[in-house]
Coordinates of C-alpha atoms and ligand atoms in Angstrom, one line a residue:
X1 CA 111.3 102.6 130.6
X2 CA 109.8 105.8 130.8
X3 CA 107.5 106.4 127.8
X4 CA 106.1 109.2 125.8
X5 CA 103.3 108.6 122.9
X6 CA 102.3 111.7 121.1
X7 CA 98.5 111.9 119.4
X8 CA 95.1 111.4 119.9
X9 CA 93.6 109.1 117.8
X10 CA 92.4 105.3 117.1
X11 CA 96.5 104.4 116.2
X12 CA 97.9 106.2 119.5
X13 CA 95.2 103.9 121.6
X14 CA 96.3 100.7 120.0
X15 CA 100.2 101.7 120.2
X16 CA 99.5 102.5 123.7
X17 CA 97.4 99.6 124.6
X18 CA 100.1 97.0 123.0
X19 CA 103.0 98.7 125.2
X20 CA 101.4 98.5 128.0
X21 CA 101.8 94.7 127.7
X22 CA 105.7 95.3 127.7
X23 CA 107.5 94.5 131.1
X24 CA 109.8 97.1 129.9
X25 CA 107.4 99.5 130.6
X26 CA 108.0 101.8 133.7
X27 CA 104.9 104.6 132.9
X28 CA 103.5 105.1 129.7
X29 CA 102.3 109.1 129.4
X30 CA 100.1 109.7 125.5
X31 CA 99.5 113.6 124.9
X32 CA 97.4 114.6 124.3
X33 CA 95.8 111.3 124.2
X34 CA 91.7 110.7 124.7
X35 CA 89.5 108.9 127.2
X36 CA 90.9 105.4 125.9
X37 CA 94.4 106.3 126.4
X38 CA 93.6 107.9 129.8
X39 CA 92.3 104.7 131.3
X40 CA 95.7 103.3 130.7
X41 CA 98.6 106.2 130.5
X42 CA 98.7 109.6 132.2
X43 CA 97.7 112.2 129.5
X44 CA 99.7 115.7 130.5
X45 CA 98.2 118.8 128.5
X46 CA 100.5 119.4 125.6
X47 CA 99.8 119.7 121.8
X48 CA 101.9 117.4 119.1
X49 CA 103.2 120.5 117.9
X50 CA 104.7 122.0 121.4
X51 CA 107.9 121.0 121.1
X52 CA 109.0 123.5 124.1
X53 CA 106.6 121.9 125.8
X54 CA 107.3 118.5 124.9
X55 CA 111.0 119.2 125.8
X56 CA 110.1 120.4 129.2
X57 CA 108.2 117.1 130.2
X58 CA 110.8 114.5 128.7
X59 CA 113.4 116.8 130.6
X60 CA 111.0 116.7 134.0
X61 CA 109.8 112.8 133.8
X62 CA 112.7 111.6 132.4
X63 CA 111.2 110.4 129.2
X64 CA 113.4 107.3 127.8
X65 CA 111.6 106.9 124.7
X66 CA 108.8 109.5 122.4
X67 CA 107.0 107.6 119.9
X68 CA 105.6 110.5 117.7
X69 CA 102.2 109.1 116.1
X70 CA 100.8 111.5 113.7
X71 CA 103.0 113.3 110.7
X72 CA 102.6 117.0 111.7
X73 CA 105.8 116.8 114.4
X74 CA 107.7 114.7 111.8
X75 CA 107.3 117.4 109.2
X76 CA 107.9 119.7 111.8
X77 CA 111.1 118.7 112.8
X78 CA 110.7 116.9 116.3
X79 CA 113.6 115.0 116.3
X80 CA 115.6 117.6 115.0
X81 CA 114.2 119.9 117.7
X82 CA 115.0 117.2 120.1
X83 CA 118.3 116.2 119.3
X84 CA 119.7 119.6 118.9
X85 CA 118.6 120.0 122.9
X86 CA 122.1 118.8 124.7
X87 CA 119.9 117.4 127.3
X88 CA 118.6 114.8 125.1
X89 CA 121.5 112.8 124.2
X90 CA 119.9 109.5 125.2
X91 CA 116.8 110.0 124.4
X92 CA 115.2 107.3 122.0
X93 CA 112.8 108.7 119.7
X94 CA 110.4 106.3 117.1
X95 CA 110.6 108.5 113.9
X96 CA 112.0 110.3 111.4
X97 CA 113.7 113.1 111.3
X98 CA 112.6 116.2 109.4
X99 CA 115.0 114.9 105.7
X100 CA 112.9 111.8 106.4
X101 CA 110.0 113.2 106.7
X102 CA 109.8 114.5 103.5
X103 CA 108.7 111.3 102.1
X104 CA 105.2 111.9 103.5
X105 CA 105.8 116.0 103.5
X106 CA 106.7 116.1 99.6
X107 CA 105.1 114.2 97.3
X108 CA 108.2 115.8 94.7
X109 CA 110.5 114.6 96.8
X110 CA 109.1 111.1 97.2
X111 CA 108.6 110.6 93.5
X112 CA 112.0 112.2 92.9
X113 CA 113.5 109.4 95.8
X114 CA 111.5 106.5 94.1
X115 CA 113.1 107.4 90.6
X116 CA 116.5 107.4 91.8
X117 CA 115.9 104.5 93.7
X118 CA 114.2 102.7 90.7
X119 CA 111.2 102.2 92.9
X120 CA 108.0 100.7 90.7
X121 CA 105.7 103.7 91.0
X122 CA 103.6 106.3 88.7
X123 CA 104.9 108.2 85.4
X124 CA 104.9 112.2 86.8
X125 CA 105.5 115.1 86.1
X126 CA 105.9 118.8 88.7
X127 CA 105.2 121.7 87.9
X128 CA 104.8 125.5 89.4
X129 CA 103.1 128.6 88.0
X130 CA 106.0 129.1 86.1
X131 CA 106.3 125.7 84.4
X132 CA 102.3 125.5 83.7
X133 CA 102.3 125.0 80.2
X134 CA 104.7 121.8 80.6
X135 CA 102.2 120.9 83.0
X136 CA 99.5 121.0 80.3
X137 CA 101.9 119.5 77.9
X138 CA 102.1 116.0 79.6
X139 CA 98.8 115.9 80.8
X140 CA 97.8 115.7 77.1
X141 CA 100.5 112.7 76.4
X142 CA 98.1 111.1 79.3
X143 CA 95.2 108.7 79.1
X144 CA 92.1 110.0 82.0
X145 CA 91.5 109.7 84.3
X146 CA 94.1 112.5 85.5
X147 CA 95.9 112.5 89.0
X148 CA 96.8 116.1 90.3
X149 CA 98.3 116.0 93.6
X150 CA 99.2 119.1 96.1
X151 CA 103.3 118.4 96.5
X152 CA 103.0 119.6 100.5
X153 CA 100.6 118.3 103.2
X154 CA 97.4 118.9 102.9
X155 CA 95.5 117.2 105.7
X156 CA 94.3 114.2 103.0
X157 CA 92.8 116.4 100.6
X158 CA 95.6 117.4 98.0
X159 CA 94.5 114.5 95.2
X160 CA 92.6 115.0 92.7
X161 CA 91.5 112.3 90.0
X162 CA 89.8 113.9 87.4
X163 CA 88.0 112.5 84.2
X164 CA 88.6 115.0 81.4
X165 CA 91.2 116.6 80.2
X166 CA 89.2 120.5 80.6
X167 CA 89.0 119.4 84.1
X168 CA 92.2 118.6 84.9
X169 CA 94.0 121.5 82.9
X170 CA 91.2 123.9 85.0
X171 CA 92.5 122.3 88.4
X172 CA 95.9 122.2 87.7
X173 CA 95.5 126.4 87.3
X174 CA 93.4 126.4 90.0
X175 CA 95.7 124.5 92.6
X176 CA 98.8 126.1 91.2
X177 CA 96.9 129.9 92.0
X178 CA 96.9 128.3 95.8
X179 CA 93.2 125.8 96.0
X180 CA 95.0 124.3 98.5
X181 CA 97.4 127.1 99.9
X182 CA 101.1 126.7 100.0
X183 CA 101.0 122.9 99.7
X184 CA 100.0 123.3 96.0
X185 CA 102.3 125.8 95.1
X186 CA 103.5 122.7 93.1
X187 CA 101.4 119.9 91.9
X188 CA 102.6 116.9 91.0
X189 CA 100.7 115.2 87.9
X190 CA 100.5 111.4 88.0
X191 CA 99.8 108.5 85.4
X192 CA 96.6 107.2 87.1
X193 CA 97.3 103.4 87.9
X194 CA 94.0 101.4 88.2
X195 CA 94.6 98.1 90.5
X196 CA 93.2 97.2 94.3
X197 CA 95.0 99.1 97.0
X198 CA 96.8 97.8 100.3
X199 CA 98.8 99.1 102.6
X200 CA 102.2 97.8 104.0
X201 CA 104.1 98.6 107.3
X202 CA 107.3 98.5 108.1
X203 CA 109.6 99.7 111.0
X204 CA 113.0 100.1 110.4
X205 CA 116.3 101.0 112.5
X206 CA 117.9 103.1 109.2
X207 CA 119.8 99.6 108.2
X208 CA 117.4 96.4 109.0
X209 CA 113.7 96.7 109.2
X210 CA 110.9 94.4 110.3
X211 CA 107.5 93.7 107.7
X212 CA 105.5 94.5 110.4
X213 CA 102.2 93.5 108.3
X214 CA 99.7 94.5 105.5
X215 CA 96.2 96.1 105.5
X216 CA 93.3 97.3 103.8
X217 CA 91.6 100.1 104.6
X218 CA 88.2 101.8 103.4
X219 CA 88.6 105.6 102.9
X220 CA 85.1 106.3 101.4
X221 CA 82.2 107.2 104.0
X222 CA 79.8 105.4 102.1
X223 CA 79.0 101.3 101.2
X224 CA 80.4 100.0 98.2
X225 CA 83.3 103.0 98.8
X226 CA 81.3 105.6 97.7
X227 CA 81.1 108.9 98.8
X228 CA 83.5 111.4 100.5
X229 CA 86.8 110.1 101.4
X230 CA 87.5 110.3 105.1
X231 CA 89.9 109.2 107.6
X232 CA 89.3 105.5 107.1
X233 CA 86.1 103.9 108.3
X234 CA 87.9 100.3 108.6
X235 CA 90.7 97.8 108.2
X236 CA 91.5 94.5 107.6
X237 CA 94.2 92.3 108.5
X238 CA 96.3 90.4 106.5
X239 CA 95.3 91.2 103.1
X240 CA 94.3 88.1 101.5
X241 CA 95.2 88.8 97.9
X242 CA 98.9 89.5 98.7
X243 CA 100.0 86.2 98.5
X244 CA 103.8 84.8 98.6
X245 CA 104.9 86.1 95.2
X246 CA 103.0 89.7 96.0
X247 CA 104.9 90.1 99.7
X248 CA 108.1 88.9 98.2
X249 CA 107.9 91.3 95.5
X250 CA 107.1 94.1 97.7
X251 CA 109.9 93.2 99.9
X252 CA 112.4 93.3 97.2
X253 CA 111.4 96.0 95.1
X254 CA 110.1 98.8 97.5
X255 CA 111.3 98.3 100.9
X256 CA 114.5 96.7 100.9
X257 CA 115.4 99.6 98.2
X258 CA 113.8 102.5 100.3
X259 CA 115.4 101.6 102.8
X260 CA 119.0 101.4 101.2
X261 CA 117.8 104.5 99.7
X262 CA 117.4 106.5 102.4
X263 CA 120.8 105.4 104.0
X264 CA 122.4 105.8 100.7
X265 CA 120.9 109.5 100.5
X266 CA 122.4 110.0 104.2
X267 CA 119.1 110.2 105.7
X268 CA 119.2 108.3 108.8
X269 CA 115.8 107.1 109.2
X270 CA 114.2 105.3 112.5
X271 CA 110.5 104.8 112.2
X272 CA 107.9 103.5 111.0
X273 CA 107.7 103.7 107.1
X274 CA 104.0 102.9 105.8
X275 CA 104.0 101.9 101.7
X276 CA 100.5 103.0 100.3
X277 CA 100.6 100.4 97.2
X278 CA 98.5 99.5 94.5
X279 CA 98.6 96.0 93.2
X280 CA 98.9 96.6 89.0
X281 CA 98.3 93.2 87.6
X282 CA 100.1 91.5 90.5
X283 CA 102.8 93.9 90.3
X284 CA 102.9 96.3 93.0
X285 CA 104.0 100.4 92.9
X286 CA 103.7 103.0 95.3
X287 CA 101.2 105.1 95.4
X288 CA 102.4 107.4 98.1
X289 CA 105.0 106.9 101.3
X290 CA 103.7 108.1 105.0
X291 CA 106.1 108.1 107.4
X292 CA 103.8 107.0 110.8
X293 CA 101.4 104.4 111.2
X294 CA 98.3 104.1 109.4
X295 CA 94.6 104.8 111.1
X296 CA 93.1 102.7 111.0
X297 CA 95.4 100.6 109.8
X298 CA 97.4 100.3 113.0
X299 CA 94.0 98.7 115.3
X300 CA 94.8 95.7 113.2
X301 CA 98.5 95.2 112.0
X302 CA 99.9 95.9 115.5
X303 CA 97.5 93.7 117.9
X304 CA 98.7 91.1 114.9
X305 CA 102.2 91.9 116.4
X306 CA 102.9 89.1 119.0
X307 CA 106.6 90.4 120.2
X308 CA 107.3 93.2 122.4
X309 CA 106.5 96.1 121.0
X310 CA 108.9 98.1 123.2
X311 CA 111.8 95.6 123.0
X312 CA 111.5 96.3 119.0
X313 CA 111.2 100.2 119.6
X314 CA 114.3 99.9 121.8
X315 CA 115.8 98.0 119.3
X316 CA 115.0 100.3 116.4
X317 CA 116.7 103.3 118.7
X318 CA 119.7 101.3 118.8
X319 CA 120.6 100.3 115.6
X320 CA 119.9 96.6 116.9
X321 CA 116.4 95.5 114.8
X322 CA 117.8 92.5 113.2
X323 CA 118.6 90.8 116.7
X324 CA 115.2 91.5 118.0
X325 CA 112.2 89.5 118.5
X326 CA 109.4 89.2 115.5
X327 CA 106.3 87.2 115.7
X328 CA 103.3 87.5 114.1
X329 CA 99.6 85.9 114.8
X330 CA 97.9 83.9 112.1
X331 CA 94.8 85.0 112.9
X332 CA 92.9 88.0 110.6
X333 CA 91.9 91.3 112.6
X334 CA 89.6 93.4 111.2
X335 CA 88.0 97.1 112.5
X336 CA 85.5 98.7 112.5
X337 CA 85.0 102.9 112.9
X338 CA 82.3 104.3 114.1
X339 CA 82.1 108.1 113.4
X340 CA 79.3 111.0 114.2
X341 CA 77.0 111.2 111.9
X342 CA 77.5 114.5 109.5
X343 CA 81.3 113.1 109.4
X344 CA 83.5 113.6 107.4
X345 CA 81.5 117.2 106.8
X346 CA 80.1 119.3 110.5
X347 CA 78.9 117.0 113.0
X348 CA 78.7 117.6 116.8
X349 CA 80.4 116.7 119.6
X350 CA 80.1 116.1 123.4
X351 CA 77.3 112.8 122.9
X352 CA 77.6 110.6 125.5
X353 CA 79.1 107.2 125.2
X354 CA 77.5 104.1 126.2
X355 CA 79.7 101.0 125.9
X356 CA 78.3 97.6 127.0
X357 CA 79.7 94.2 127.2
X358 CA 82.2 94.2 124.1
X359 CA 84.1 90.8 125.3
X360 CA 86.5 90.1 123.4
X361 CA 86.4 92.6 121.3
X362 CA 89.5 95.1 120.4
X363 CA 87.9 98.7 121.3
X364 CA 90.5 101.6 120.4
X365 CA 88.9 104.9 121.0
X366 CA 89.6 108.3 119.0
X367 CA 87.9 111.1 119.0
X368 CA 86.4 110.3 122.9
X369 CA 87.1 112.6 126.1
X370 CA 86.5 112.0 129.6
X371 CA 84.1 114.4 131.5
X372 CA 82.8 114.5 134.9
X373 CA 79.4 112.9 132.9
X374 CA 81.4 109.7 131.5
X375 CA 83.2 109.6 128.1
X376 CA 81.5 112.1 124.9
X377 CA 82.1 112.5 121.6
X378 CA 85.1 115.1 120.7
X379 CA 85.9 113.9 117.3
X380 CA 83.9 112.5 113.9
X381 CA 86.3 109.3 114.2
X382 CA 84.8 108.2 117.3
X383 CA 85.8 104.4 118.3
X384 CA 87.4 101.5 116.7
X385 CA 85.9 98.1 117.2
X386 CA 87.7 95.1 115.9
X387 CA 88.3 91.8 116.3
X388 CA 90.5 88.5 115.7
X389 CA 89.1 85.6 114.1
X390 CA 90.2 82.9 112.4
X391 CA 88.9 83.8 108.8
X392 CA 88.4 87.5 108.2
X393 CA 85.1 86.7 108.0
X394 CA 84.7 85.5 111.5
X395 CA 86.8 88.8 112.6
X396 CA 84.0 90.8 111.4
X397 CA 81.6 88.7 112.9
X398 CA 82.8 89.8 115.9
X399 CA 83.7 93.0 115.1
X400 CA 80.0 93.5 114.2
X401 CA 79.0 91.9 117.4
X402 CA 81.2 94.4 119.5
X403 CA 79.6 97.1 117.2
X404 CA 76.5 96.6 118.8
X405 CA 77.6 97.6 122.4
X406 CA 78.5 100.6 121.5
X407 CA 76.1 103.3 121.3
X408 CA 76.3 107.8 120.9
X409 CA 74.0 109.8 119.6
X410 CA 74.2 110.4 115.8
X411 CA 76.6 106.9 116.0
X412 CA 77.2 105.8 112.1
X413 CA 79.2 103.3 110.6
X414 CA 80.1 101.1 107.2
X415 CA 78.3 97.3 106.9
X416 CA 80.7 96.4 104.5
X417 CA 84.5 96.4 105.6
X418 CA 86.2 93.9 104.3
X419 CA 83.3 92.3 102.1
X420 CA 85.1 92.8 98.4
X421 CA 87.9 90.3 100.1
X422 CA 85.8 88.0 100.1
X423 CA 86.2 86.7 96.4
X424 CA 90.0 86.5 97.2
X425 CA 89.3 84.0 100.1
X426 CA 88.0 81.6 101.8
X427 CA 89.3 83.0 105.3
Ligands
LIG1 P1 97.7 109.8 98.1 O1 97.3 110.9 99.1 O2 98.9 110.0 97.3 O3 97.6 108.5 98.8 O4 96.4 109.7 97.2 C1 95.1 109.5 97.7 C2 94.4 108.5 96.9 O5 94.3 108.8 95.5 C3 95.1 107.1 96.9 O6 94.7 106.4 98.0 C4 94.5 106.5 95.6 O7 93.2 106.0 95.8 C5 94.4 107.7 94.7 N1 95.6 107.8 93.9 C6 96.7 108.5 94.1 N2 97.6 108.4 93.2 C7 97.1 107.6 92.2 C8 97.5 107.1 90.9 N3 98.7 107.4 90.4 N4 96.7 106.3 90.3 C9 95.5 106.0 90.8 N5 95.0 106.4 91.9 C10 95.8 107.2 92.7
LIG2 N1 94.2 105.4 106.9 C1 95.1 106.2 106.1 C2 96.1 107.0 106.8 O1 96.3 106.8 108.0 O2 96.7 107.8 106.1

């Protein structure tokens, strides 16, 4: 098989790295990719968002199968683009199509989808310009602290959680009179839910899907997750606090149902689907729906995957996901970032890379390039280093260790991934 990966990051270096173990695998291309994807697929010159361009190389290479990473094409309508192309008519692609996409595009229309769905997830209300006063209305019936969220993409920025009621009515003007452009045209207020977070995978065909794993990620830049929120500066592997009861709950409340949703709303959805939760009391609701992997969350829930990654996208593009293969290891895998210092606000790029002995170590690089001086900065998420163990806290034992043979300029990173698991277990 003939294989196209489109991004750049942490994610698009693990998805690559785990098909290139398929024998399926005829030649792998990742555009635009980075220095880490380069050492193992060709990386032709074309943005996520080229879809001409994208067309013209799965016409001339005789692509077999895109696997869109990041969201931007999704919303953008990639697939749509791509099947409308007659040429394309056998072309599997991993991910939805633009109706899908919506789930991670509109937070209205998610919240809409998960109330006709009678999916567990926050009260809310939307409002516009026009309906501000309604807006104001319930956020008084509220209890702080307030969630405001842009309905429309936002690139991670569009929440708001804000402790008093001034504040909140203030922003809710402000992002309805465009704080965050278009995307906050409409704002969507939330009932905050207080509860530890934890992320859940899935991949599904439109009708079957496969659990493909759960992880927790660290958003803040600082220790103790303080700070600005960035990326994600870490992950961890399975989550220890979603035990039996949790998972089963999660499988029979949100996914089974979002994914008969979305078949009963005619959406024909193949893709990953990624549940941001947050575990009320043992009782889990959505926080928000993505429709692509997580990063970091994907440098630890797919080297976890021990099937053949390509033999379960094939599957996915053919309707056949029940009948495939689906094995997970046992063992914990954790991450590490390592960003530029200055990240998440300015920092610099173009430091060179120095990476030693890691041994076994899981190194997934992001923002890296290749120059005719070795591999430089050209990102603030820089490199992922992870690790298996068999106890998450040998993982990051490892991780750590791995941590230390890699060296830029500026390099900076969080001590602390995966240490407030620790009261849940003894792994
Ligand atoms: P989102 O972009 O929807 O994932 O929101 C970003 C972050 O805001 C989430 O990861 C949560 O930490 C927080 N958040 C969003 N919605 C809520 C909510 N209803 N209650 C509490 N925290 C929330
Ligand atoms: N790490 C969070 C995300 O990928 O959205």
């Amino acid at each position: 098989m003939k294989v196209l990966l489109l991004g750049s990051g942490g994610r698009e270096h693990a998805l690559a790295w785990k098909m290139a173990q398929s024998d399926r695998l005829e030649k792998l291309y990742v555009a635009p990719g980075n220095a880490g994807t380069a050492e193992i697929a060709g990386s032709p010159d074309l943005a996520v968002n080229d879809f001409p361009g994208i067309a013209e190389f799965v016409a001339k290479e005789g692509i077999d199968l895109l696997v869109v990473g990041p969201e931007e094409p999704l919303a953008g309508g990639i697939r749509d683009f791509l099947e409308a192309d007659g040429r394309f008519g056998d072309l599997m692609i991993i991910g939805p199509g633009k109706a899908g996409a919506r789930l991670e595009g509109s937070k209205d229309f998610a919240k809409e989808f998960m109330f006709r769905h009678h999916i567990p997830t926050a009260a809310y209300r939307t409002v516009t310009a026009d309906s501000l006063d309604e807006g104001k209305g319930f956020l008084r019936g509220l209890t702080p602290p307030y969630v405001l969220k842009a309905d429309g993409l936002a690139a991670g920025k569009g929440v708001l959680i804000l402790n008093s009621l001034p504040e909140a009515e203030r922003e809710l003007e402000e992002m309805l009179a465009g704080k965050f452009g278009k995307a906050s045209s409409r704002v969507v207020i939330e009932e905050y839910l207080s509860g530890i977070e934890i992320s859940v995978f899935a991949l599904t065909d439109g009708i079957h899907y496969k659990i493909l794993g759960s992880a927790k990620d660290y958003k803040r830049i600082g220790e103790g997750d303080t700070g600005l929120n960035t990326g994600g500066m870490g992950a961890v592997s399975p989550v220890p606090f979603a035990d039996e009861a949790f998972n089963r709950k999660v499988e029979e409340r949100i996914i089974a149902p979002t994914v008969n949703g979305l078949r009963a709303d005619g959406i024909d959805y193949k893709g990953f689907l990624f549940f941001g939760l947050i575990n009320c009391g043992g009782e889990p609701k959505v926080i928000e729906y993505n429709v692509r992997m997580g990063d970091p969350e994907t440098e630890v829930v797919i080297p976890r995957i021990s099937s053949d990654l390509l033999r379960l996208f094939e599957a996915t593009a053919c309707g056949t996901l029940s009948e495939a293969a689906f094995e997970t290891d046992p063992r914990s895998c954790v991450t590490v970032m390592l960003v530029a210092g200055g990240y998440p606000e300015s920092y610099r790029k173009g430091d060179a890379i120095r990476i030693g002995d890691t041994g076994e170590c899981l190194v997934f690089q992001a923002g890296t390039k290749q120059t005719g001086e070795g591999v430089v900065t050209n990102g603030g998420r820089v490199i992922a280093v992870g690790s298996y163990g068999k106890s998450i806290r040998e993982a990051l034992e490892g991780a750590y260790r791995g941590v230390e043979q890699v060296d830029f300029s500026g390099r900076y990173f969080r001590k602390d991934i995966g240490q407030d698991l620790m009261t849940y277990t003894d792994r």
